[in-house]
Short mmCIF file of C-alpha atoms and ligand atoms in Angstrom, two decimals:
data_model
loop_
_atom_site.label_atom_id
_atom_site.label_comp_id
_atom_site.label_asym_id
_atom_site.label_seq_id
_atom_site.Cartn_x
_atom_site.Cartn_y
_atom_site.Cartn_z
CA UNK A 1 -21.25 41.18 9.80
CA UNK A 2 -20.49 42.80 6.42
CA UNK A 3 -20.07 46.29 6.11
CA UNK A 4 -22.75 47.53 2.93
CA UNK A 5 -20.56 49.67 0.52
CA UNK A 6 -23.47 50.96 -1.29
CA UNK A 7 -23.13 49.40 -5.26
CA UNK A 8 -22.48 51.97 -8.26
CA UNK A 9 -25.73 53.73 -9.20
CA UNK A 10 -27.35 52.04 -11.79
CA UNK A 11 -30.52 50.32 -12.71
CA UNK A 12 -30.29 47.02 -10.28
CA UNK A 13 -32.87 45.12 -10.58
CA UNK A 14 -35.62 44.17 -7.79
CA UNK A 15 -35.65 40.40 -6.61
CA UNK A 16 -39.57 40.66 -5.53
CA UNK A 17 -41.47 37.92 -3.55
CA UNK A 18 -41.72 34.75 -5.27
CA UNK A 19 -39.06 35.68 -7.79
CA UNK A 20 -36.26 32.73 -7.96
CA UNK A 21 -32.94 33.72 -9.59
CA UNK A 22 -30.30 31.52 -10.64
CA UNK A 23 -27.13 32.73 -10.24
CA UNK A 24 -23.85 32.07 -11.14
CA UNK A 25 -21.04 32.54 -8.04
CA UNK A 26 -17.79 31.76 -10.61
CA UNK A 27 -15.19 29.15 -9.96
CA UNK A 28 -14.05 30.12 -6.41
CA UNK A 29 -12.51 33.32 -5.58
CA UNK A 30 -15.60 35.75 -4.32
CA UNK A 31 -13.80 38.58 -6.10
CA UNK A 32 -15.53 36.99 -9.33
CA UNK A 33 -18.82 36.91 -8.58
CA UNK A 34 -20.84 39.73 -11.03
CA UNK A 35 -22.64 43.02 -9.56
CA UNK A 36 -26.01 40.88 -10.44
CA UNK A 37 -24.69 38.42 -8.08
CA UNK A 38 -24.08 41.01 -5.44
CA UNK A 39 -27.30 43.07 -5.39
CA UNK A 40 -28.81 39.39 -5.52
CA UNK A 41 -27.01 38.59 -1.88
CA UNK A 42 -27.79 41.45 -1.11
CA UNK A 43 -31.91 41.38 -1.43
CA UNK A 44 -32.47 37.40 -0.77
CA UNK A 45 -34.59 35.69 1.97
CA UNK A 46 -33.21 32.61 0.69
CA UNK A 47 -30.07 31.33 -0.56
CA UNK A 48 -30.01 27.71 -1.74
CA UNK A 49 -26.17 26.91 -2.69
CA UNK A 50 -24.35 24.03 -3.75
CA UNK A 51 -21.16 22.36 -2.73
CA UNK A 52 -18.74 24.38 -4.65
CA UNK A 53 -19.97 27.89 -3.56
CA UNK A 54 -17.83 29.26 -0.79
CA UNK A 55 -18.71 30.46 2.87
CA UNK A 56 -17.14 33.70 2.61
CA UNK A 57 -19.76 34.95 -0.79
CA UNK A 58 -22.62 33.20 1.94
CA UNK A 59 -21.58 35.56 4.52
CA UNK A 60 -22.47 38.52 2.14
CA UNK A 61 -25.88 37.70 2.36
CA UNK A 62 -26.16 37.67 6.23
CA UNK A 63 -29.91 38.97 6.28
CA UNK A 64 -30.71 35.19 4.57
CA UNK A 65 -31.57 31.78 5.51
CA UNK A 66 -28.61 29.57 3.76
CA UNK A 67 -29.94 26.45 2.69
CA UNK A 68 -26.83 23.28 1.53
CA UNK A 69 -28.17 21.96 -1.84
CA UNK A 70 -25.17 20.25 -2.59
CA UNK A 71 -23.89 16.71 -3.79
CA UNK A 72 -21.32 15.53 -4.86
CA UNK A 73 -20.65 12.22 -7.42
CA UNK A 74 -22.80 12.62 -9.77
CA UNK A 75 -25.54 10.78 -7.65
CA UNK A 76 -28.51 10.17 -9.87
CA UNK A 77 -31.11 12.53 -10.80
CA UNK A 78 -34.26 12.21 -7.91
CA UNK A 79 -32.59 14.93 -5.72
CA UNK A 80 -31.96 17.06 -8.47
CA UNK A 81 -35.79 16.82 -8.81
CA UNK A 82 -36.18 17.36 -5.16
CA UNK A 83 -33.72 20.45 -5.19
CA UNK A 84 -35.80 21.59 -8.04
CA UNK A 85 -39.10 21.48 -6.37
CA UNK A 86 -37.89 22.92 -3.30
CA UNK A 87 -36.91 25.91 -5.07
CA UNK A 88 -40.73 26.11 -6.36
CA UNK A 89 -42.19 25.54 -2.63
CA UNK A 90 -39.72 28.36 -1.08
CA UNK A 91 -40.92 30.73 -3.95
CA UNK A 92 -44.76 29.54 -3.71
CA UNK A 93 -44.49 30.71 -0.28
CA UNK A 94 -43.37 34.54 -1.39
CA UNK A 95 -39.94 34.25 -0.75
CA UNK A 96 -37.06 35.74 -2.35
CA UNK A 97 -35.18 33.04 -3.47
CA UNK A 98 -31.52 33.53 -4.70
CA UNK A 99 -30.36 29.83 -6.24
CA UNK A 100 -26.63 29.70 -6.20
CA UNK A 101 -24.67 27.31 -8.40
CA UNK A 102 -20.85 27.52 -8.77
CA UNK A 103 -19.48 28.85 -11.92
CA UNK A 104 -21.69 29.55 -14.77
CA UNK A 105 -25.31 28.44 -13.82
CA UNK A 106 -25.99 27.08 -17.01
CA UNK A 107 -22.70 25.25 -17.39
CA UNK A 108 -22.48 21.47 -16.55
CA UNK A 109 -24.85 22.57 -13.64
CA UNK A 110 -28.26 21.98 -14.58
CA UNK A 111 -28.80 25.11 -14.20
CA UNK A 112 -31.36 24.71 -17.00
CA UNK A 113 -33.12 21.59 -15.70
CA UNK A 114 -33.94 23.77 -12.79
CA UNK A 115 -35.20 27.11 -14.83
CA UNK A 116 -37.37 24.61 -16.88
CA UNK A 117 -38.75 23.08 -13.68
CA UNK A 118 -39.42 26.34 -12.28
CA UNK A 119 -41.03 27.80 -15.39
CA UNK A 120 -43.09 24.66 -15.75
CA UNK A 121 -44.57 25.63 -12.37
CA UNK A 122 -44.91 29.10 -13.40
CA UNK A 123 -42.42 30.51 -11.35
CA UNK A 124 -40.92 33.50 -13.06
CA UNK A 125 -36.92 33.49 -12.19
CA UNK A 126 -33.89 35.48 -13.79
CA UNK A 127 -30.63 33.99 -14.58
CA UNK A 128 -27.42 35.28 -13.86
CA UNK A 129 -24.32 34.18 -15.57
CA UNK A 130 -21.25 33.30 -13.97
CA UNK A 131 -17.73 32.99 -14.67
CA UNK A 132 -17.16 29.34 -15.49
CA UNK A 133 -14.69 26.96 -13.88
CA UNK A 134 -13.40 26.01 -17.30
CA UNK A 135 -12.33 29.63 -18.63
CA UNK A 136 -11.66 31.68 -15.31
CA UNK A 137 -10.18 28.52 -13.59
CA UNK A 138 -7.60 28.07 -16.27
CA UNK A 139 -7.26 31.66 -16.68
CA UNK A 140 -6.01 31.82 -12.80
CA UNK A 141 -3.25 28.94 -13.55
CA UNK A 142 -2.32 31.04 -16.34
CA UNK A 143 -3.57 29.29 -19.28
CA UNK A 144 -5.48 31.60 -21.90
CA UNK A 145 -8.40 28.79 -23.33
CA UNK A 146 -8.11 30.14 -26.32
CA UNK A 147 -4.44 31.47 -28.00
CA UNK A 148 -4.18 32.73 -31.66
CA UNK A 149 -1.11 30.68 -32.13
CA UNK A 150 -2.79 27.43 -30.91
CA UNK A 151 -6.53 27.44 -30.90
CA UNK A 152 -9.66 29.04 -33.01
CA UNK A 153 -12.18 26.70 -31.17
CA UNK A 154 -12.18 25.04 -27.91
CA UNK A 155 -14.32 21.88 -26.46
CA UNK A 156 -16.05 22.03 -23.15
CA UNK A 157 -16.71 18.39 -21.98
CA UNK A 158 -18.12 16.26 -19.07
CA UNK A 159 -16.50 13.42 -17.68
CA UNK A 160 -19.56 12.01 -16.70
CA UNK A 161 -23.49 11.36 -17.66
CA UNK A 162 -25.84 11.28 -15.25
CA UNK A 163 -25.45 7.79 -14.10
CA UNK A 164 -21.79 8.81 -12.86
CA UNK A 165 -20.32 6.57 -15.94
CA UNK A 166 -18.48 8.50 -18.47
CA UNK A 167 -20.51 9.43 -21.20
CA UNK A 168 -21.07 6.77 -24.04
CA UNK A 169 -22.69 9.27 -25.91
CA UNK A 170 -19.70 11.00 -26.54
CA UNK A 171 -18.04 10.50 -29.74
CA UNK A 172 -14.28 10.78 -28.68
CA UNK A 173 -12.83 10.23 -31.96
CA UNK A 174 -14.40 13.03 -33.40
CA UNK A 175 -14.03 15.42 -30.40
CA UNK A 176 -10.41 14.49 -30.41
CA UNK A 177 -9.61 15.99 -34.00
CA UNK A 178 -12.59 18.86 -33.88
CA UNK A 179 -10.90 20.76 -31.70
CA UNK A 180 -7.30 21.43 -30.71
CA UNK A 181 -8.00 22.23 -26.91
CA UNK A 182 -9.84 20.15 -24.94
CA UNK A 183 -11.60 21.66 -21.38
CA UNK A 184 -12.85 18.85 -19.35
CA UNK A 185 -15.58 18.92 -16.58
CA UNK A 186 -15.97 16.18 -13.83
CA UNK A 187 -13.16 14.48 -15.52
CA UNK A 188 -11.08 13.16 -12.27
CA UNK A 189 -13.13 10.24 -11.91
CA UNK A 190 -12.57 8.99 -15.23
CA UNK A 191 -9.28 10.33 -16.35
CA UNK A 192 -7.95 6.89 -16.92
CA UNK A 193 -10.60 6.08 -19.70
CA UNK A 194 -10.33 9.83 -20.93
CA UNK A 195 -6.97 10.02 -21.91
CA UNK A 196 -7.06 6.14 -23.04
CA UNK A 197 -9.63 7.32 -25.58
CA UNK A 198 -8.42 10.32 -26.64
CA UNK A 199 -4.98 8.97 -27.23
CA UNK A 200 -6.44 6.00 -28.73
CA UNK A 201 -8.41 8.24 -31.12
CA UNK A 202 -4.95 10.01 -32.63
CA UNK A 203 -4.25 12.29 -29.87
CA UNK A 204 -0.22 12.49 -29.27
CA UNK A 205 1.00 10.74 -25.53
CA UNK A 206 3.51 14.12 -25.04
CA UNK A 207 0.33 16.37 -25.54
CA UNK A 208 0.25 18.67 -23.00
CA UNK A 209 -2.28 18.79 -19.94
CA UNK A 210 -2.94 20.78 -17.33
CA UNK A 211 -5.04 19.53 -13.89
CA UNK A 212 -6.55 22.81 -11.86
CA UNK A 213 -8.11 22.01 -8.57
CA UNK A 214 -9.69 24.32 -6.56
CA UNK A 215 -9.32 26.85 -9.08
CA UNK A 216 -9.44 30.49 -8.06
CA UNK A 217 -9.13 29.52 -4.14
CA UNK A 218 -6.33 29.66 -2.14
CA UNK A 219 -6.40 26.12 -2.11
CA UNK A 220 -5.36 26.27 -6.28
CA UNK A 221 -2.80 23.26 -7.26
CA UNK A 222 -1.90 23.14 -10.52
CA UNK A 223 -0.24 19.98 -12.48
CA UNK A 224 1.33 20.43 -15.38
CA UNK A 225 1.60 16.85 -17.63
CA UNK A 226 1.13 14.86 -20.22
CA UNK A 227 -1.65 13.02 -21.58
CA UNK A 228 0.36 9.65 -21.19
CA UNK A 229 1.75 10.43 -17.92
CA UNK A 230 -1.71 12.10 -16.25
CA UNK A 231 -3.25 9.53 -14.63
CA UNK A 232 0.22 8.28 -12.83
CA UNK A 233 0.65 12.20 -12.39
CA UNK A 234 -2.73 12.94 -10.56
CA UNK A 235 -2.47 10.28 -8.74
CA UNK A 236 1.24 11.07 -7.21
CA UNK A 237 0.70 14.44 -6.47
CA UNK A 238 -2.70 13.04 -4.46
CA UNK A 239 -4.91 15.42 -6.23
CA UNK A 240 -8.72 15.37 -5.35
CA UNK A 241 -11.88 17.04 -7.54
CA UNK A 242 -12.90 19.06 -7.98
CA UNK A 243 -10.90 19.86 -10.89
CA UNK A 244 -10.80 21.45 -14.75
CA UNK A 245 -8.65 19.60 -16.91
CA UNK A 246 -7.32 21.26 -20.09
CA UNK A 247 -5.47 19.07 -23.15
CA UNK A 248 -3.59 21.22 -25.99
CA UNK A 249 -0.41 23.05 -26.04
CA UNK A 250 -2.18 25.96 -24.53
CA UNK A 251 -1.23 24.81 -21.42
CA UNK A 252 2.50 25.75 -22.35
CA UNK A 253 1.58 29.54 -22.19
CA UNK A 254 1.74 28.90 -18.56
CA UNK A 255 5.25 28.98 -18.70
CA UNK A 256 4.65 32.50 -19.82
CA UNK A 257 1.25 33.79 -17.82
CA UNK A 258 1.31 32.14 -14.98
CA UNK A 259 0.81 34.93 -13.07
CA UNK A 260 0.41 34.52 -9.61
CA UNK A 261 3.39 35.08 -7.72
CA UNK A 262 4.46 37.55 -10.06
CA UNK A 263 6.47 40.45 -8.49
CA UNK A 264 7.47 44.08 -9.33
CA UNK A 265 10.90 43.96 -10.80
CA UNK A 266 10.61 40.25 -11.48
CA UNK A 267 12.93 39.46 -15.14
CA UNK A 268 10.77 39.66 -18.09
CA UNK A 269 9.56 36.16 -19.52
CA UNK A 270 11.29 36.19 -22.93
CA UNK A 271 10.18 32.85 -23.73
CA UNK A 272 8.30 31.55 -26.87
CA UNK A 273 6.85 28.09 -25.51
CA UNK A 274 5.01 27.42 -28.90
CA UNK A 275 7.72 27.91 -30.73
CA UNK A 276 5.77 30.60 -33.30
CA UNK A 277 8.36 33.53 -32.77
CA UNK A 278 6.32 35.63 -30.15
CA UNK A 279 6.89 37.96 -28.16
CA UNK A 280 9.36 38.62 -29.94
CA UNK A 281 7.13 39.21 -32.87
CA UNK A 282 4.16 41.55 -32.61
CA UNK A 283 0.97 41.62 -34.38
N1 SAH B 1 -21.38 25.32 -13.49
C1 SAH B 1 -20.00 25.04 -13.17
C2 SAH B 1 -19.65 23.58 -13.45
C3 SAH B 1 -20.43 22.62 -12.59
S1 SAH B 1 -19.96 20.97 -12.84
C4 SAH B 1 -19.11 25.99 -13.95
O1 SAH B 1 -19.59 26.67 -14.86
O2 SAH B 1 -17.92 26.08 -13.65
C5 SAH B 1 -18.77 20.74 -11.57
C6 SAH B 1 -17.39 20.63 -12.16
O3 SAH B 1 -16.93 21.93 -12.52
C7 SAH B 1 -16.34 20.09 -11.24
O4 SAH B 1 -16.36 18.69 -11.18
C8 SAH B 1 -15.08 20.61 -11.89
O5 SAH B 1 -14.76 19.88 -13.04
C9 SAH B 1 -15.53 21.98 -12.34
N2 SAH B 1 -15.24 23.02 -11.35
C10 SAH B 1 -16.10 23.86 -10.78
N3 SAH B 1 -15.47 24.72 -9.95
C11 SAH B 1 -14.15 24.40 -10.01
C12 SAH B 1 -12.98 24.92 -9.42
N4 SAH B 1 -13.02 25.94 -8.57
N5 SAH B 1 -11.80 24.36 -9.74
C13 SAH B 1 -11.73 23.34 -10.60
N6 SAH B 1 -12.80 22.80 -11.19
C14 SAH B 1 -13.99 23.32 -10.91
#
């Protein structure tokens, strides 16, 4: 059992009967969770959490029942609509109900399919943001997503569509020169046809890429490659999804920031991996 430190006085709010709020947990690490997310533990009868939400942020809400929601694949879109009308049965019947989703609840997570479902039932809910996968999970292998000297506009994109193919929607060509850094969701699956595309559409072979599993857990593997050499890379070094997967030479700052590890007394990083005269420079 948890020990309650009491949280900071301020105005938290109530999570009353029949209230469902969807929360963010962030990429991993429970340190990242928000104070929303907390007093929301913290006041649930009911926590429905997915696959990527870990055991130890569960634990802080021993007082609730902890229902799995998860799934993995991208299987197609009937249990979302079961998940979704649970939520509206467990809050019909005056529970508190605290929907976890990992990372940013209204990132890649259909988050918002569920709100809508839940509102179209008249359920009244409150969302809580969460640190996403694809800016906190980079940030904890060291890569900033965006860099003055390399980006003023970054891409967030799914490697799938709901049918688990990757999405024919998408317009690679153009989202290959709109923006010079490239965040991938759900991308493991079909990394092969990714980086075909995007190379295909202009983008350079030696451009670099980084592959974060696990991001923010102790389980965290990072692979630093190349866009020709990814899909050999990822497959070497036996990586598994769930994964971000970043394209653009931010991914050289981590020869700079990446930070964990770092020690007291360690020599200072003088390097300039984009070649634009910092640190050296300031300003
Ligand atoms: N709402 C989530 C994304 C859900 S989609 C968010 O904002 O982060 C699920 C995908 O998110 C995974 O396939 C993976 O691409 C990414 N993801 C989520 N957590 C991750 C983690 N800890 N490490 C690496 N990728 C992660």
């Amino acid at each position: 059992m948890t020990t309650q430190i009491p949280l900071p006085e301020y105005r938290w709010p109530t999570l009353e009967k029949g209230w469902v709020w969807l929360c963010g947990a962030g990429p991993g690490d429970p340190g990242l969770l928000t104070m929303h997310a907390v007093n929301a533990l913290r006041q649930a009868d009911v926590v429905i959490y997915d696959a990527l939400v870990q055991e130890q942020i569960l634990s802080w809400a021993p007082q609730a029942d902890h229902i799995y929601a998860g799934k993995r694949g991208g299987k197609p879109s009937a249990k979302q609509r079961d998940i979704s009308l649970r939520l509206v049965d467990l809050a019909r019947e005056g529970r508190r109900v605290l929907r976890l989703k990992g990372g940013d609840p209204f990132v890649f997570g259909r988050g918002g399919e569920e709100a809508q479902t839940l509102v179209q039932h008249g359920i009244p809910i409150r969302i809580i943001p969460g640190i996403s996968a694809g800016i906190g999970g980079l940030a904890y292998a060291g890569i900033p997503v965006t860099h003055r000297d390399v980006n003023q506009s970054v891409t967030f994109v799914t490697g799938h569509d709901q049918s688990g193919n990757t999405p024919s929607s998408l317009d690679w060509r153009s989202i290959s020169k709109g923006s010079q850094v490239l965040v991938i969701y759900m991308g493991m699956k079909h990394i092969a046809q990714i980086a075909g595309q995007l190379i295909d559409a202009g983008r350079n072979i030696n451009e670099p890429v980084a592959v974060v599993t696990t991001a923010t857990t102790q389980q965290q593997q990072v692979l630093e490659t190349t866009l020709g050499d990814v899909v050999e890379d990822i497959r070497t070094a036996k990586l598994e999804p769930p994964a971000i997967i970043c394209v653009g030479q931010s991914v050289l700052m981590r020869q700079v920031l990446d930070w964990q590890g770092m020690a007291a007394g360690d020599a200072p990083r003088n390097l300039d991996p984009l070649g634009r005269g910092r640190p050296a420079e300031t300003g």
